[in-house]
Tab-separated table of C-alpha atoms and ligand atoms in Angstrom:
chain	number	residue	atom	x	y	z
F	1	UNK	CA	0.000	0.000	0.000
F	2	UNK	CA	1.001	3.758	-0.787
F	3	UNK	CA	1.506	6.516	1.888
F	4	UNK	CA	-1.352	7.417	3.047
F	5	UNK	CA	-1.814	11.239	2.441
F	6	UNK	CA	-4.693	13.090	4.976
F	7	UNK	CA	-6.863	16.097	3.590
F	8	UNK	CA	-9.569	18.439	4.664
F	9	UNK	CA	-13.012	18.602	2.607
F	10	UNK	CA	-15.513	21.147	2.698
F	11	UNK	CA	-19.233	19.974	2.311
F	12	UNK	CA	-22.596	21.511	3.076
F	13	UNK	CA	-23.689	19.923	6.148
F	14	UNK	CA	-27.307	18.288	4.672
F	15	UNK	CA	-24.924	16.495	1.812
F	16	UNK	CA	-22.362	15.418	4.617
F	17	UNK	CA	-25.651	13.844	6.433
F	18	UNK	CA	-26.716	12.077	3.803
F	19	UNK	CA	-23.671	10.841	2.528
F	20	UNK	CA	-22.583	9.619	6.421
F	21	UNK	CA	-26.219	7.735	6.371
F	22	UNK	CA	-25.433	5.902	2.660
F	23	UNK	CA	-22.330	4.961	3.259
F	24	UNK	CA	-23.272	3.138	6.712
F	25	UNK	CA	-26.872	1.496	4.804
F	26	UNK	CA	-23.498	0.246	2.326
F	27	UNK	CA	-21.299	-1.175	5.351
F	28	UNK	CA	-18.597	1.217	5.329
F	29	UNK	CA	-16.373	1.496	8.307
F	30	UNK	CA	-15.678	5.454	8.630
F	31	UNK	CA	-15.740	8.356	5.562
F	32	UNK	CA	-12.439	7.755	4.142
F	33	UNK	CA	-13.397	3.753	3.143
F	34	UNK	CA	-15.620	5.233	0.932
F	35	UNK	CA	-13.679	7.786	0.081
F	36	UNK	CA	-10.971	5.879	-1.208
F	37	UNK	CA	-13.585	3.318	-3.257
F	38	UNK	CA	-15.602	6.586	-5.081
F	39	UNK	CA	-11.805	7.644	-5.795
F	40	UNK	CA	-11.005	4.356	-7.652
F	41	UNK	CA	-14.596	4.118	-9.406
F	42	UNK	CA	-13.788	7.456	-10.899
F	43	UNK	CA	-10.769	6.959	-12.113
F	44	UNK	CA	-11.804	3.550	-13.906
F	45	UNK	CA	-14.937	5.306	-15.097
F	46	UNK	CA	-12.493	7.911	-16.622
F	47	UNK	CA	-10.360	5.432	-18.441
F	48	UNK	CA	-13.593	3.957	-20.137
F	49	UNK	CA	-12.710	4.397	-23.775
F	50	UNK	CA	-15.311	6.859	-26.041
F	51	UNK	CA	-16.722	5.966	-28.553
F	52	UNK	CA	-14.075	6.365	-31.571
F	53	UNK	CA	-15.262	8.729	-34.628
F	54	UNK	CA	-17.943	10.871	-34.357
F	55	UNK	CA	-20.345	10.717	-31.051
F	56	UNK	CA	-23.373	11.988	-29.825
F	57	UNK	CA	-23.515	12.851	-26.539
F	58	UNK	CA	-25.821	13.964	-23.507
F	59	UNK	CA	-24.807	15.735	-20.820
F	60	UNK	CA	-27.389	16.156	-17.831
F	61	UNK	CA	-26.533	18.735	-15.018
F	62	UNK	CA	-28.243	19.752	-12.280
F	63	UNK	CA	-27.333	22.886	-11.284
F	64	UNK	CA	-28.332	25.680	-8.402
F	65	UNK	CA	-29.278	28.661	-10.495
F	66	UNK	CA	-28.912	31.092	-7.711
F	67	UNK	CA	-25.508	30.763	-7.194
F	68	UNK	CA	-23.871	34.066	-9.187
F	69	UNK	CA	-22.945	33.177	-12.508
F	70	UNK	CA	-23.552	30.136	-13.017
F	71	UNK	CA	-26.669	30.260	-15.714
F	72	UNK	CA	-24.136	32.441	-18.198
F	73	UNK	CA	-20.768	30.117	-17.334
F	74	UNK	CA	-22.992	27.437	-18.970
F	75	UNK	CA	-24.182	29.306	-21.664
F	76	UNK	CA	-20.530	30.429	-22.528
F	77	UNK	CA	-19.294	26.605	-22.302
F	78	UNK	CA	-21.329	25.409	-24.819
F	79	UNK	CA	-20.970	28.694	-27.676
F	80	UNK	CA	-17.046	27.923	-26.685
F	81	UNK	CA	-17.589	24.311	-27.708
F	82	UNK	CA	-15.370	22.463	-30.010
F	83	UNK	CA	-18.192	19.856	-30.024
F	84	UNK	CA	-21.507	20.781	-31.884
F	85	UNK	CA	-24.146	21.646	-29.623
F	86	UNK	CA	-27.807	20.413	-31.470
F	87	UNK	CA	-29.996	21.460	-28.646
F	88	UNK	CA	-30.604	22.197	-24.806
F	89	UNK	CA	-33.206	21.329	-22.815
F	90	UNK	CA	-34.135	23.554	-19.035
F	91	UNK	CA	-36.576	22.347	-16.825
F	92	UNK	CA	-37.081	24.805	-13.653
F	93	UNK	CA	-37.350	21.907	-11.280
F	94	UNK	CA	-37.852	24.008	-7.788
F	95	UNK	CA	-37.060	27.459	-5.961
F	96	UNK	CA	-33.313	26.910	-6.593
F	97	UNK	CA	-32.051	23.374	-9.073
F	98	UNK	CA	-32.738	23.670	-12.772
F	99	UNK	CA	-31.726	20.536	-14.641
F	100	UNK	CA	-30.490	21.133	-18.359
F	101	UNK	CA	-29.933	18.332	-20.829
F	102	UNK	CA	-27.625	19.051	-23.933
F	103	UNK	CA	-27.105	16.983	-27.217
F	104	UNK	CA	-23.628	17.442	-28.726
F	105	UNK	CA	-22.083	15.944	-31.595
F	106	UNK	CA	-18.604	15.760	-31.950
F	107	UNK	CA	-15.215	13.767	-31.498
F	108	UNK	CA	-15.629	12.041	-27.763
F	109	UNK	CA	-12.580	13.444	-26.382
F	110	UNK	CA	-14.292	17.469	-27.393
F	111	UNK	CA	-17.507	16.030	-25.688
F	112	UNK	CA	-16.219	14.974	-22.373
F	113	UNK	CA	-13.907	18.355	-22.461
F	114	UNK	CA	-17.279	20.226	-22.822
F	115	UNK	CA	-19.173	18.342	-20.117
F	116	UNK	CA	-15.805	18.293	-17.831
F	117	UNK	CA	-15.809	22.051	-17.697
F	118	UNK	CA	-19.801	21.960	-16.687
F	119	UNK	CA	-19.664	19.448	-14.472
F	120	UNK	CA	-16.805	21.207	-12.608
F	121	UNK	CA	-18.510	24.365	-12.045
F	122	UNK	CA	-19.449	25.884	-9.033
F	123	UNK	CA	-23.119	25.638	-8.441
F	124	UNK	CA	-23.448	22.469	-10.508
F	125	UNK	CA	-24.642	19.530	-7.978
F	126	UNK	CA	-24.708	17.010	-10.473
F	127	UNK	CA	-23.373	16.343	-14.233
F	128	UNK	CA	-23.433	13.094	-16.032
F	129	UNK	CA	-22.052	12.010	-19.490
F	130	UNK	CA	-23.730	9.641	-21.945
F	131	UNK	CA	-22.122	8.800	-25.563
F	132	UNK	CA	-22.875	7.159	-28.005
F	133	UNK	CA	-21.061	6.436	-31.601
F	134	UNK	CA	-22.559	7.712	-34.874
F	135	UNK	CA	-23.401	4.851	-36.931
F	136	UNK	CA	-22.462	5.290	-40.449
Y	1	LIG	NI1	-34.296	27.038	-14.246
């Protein structure tokens, strides 16, 4: 085993709650078990391979639309996209989360760039990535 390295994370106290009571329903010992295992399932999920040639894409976000700037950072991301973006979809889903869904076409590695700089942004609870390859 490597050295083990310690570090401090910041969560709102409601998502620290519900993440304590998951990951005891799942049987982990303490926080940094589980931790360590969403670490590793990252990673591998990152090494998946897209698609190769051209892909279509979804990427769903959930995002807080009150936080300042958010709305226009994701507007900006996808007119700065290398991937083509076919449509977007907003649903107002309560006082504060919108959810968007967005089609892009494009080479995978432009589409995960593109959904990579959404799902990173601050206000953005959620983002997922779905591709699929263009059949020719
Ligand atoms: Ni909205």
């Amino acid at each position: 085993m490597s050295d083990l390295e310690r570090f401090g994370v910041s969560m709102p106290a409601d998502l620290l709650e519900q993440f304590d009571r998951a990951i005891e329903d799942a049987g982990y010992a303490n926080r940094s078990e589980a931790m360590r295992d969403m670490a590793r399932r990252y990673l591998i999920e990152r090494q998946w391979e897209l698609p190769a040639g051209e892909v279509i894409g979804t990427i769903t976000l959930i995002y807080d639309h009150h936080v300042p700037g958010v709305g226009q950072a994701l507007t900006e991301a996808q007119h700065d996209a290398e991937a083509a973006v076919i449509c977007a979809t907003h649903v107002h889903l309560d006082h504060h989360n919108c959810a968007e869904v967005i089609v892009v076409r494009g080479a995978g590695e432009t589409i995960r760039r593109l959904a990579d700089r959404m799902t990173s942004m601050r206000g953005v609870k959620h983002g997922e990535l779905s591709c699929t390859a263009v059949q020719s």
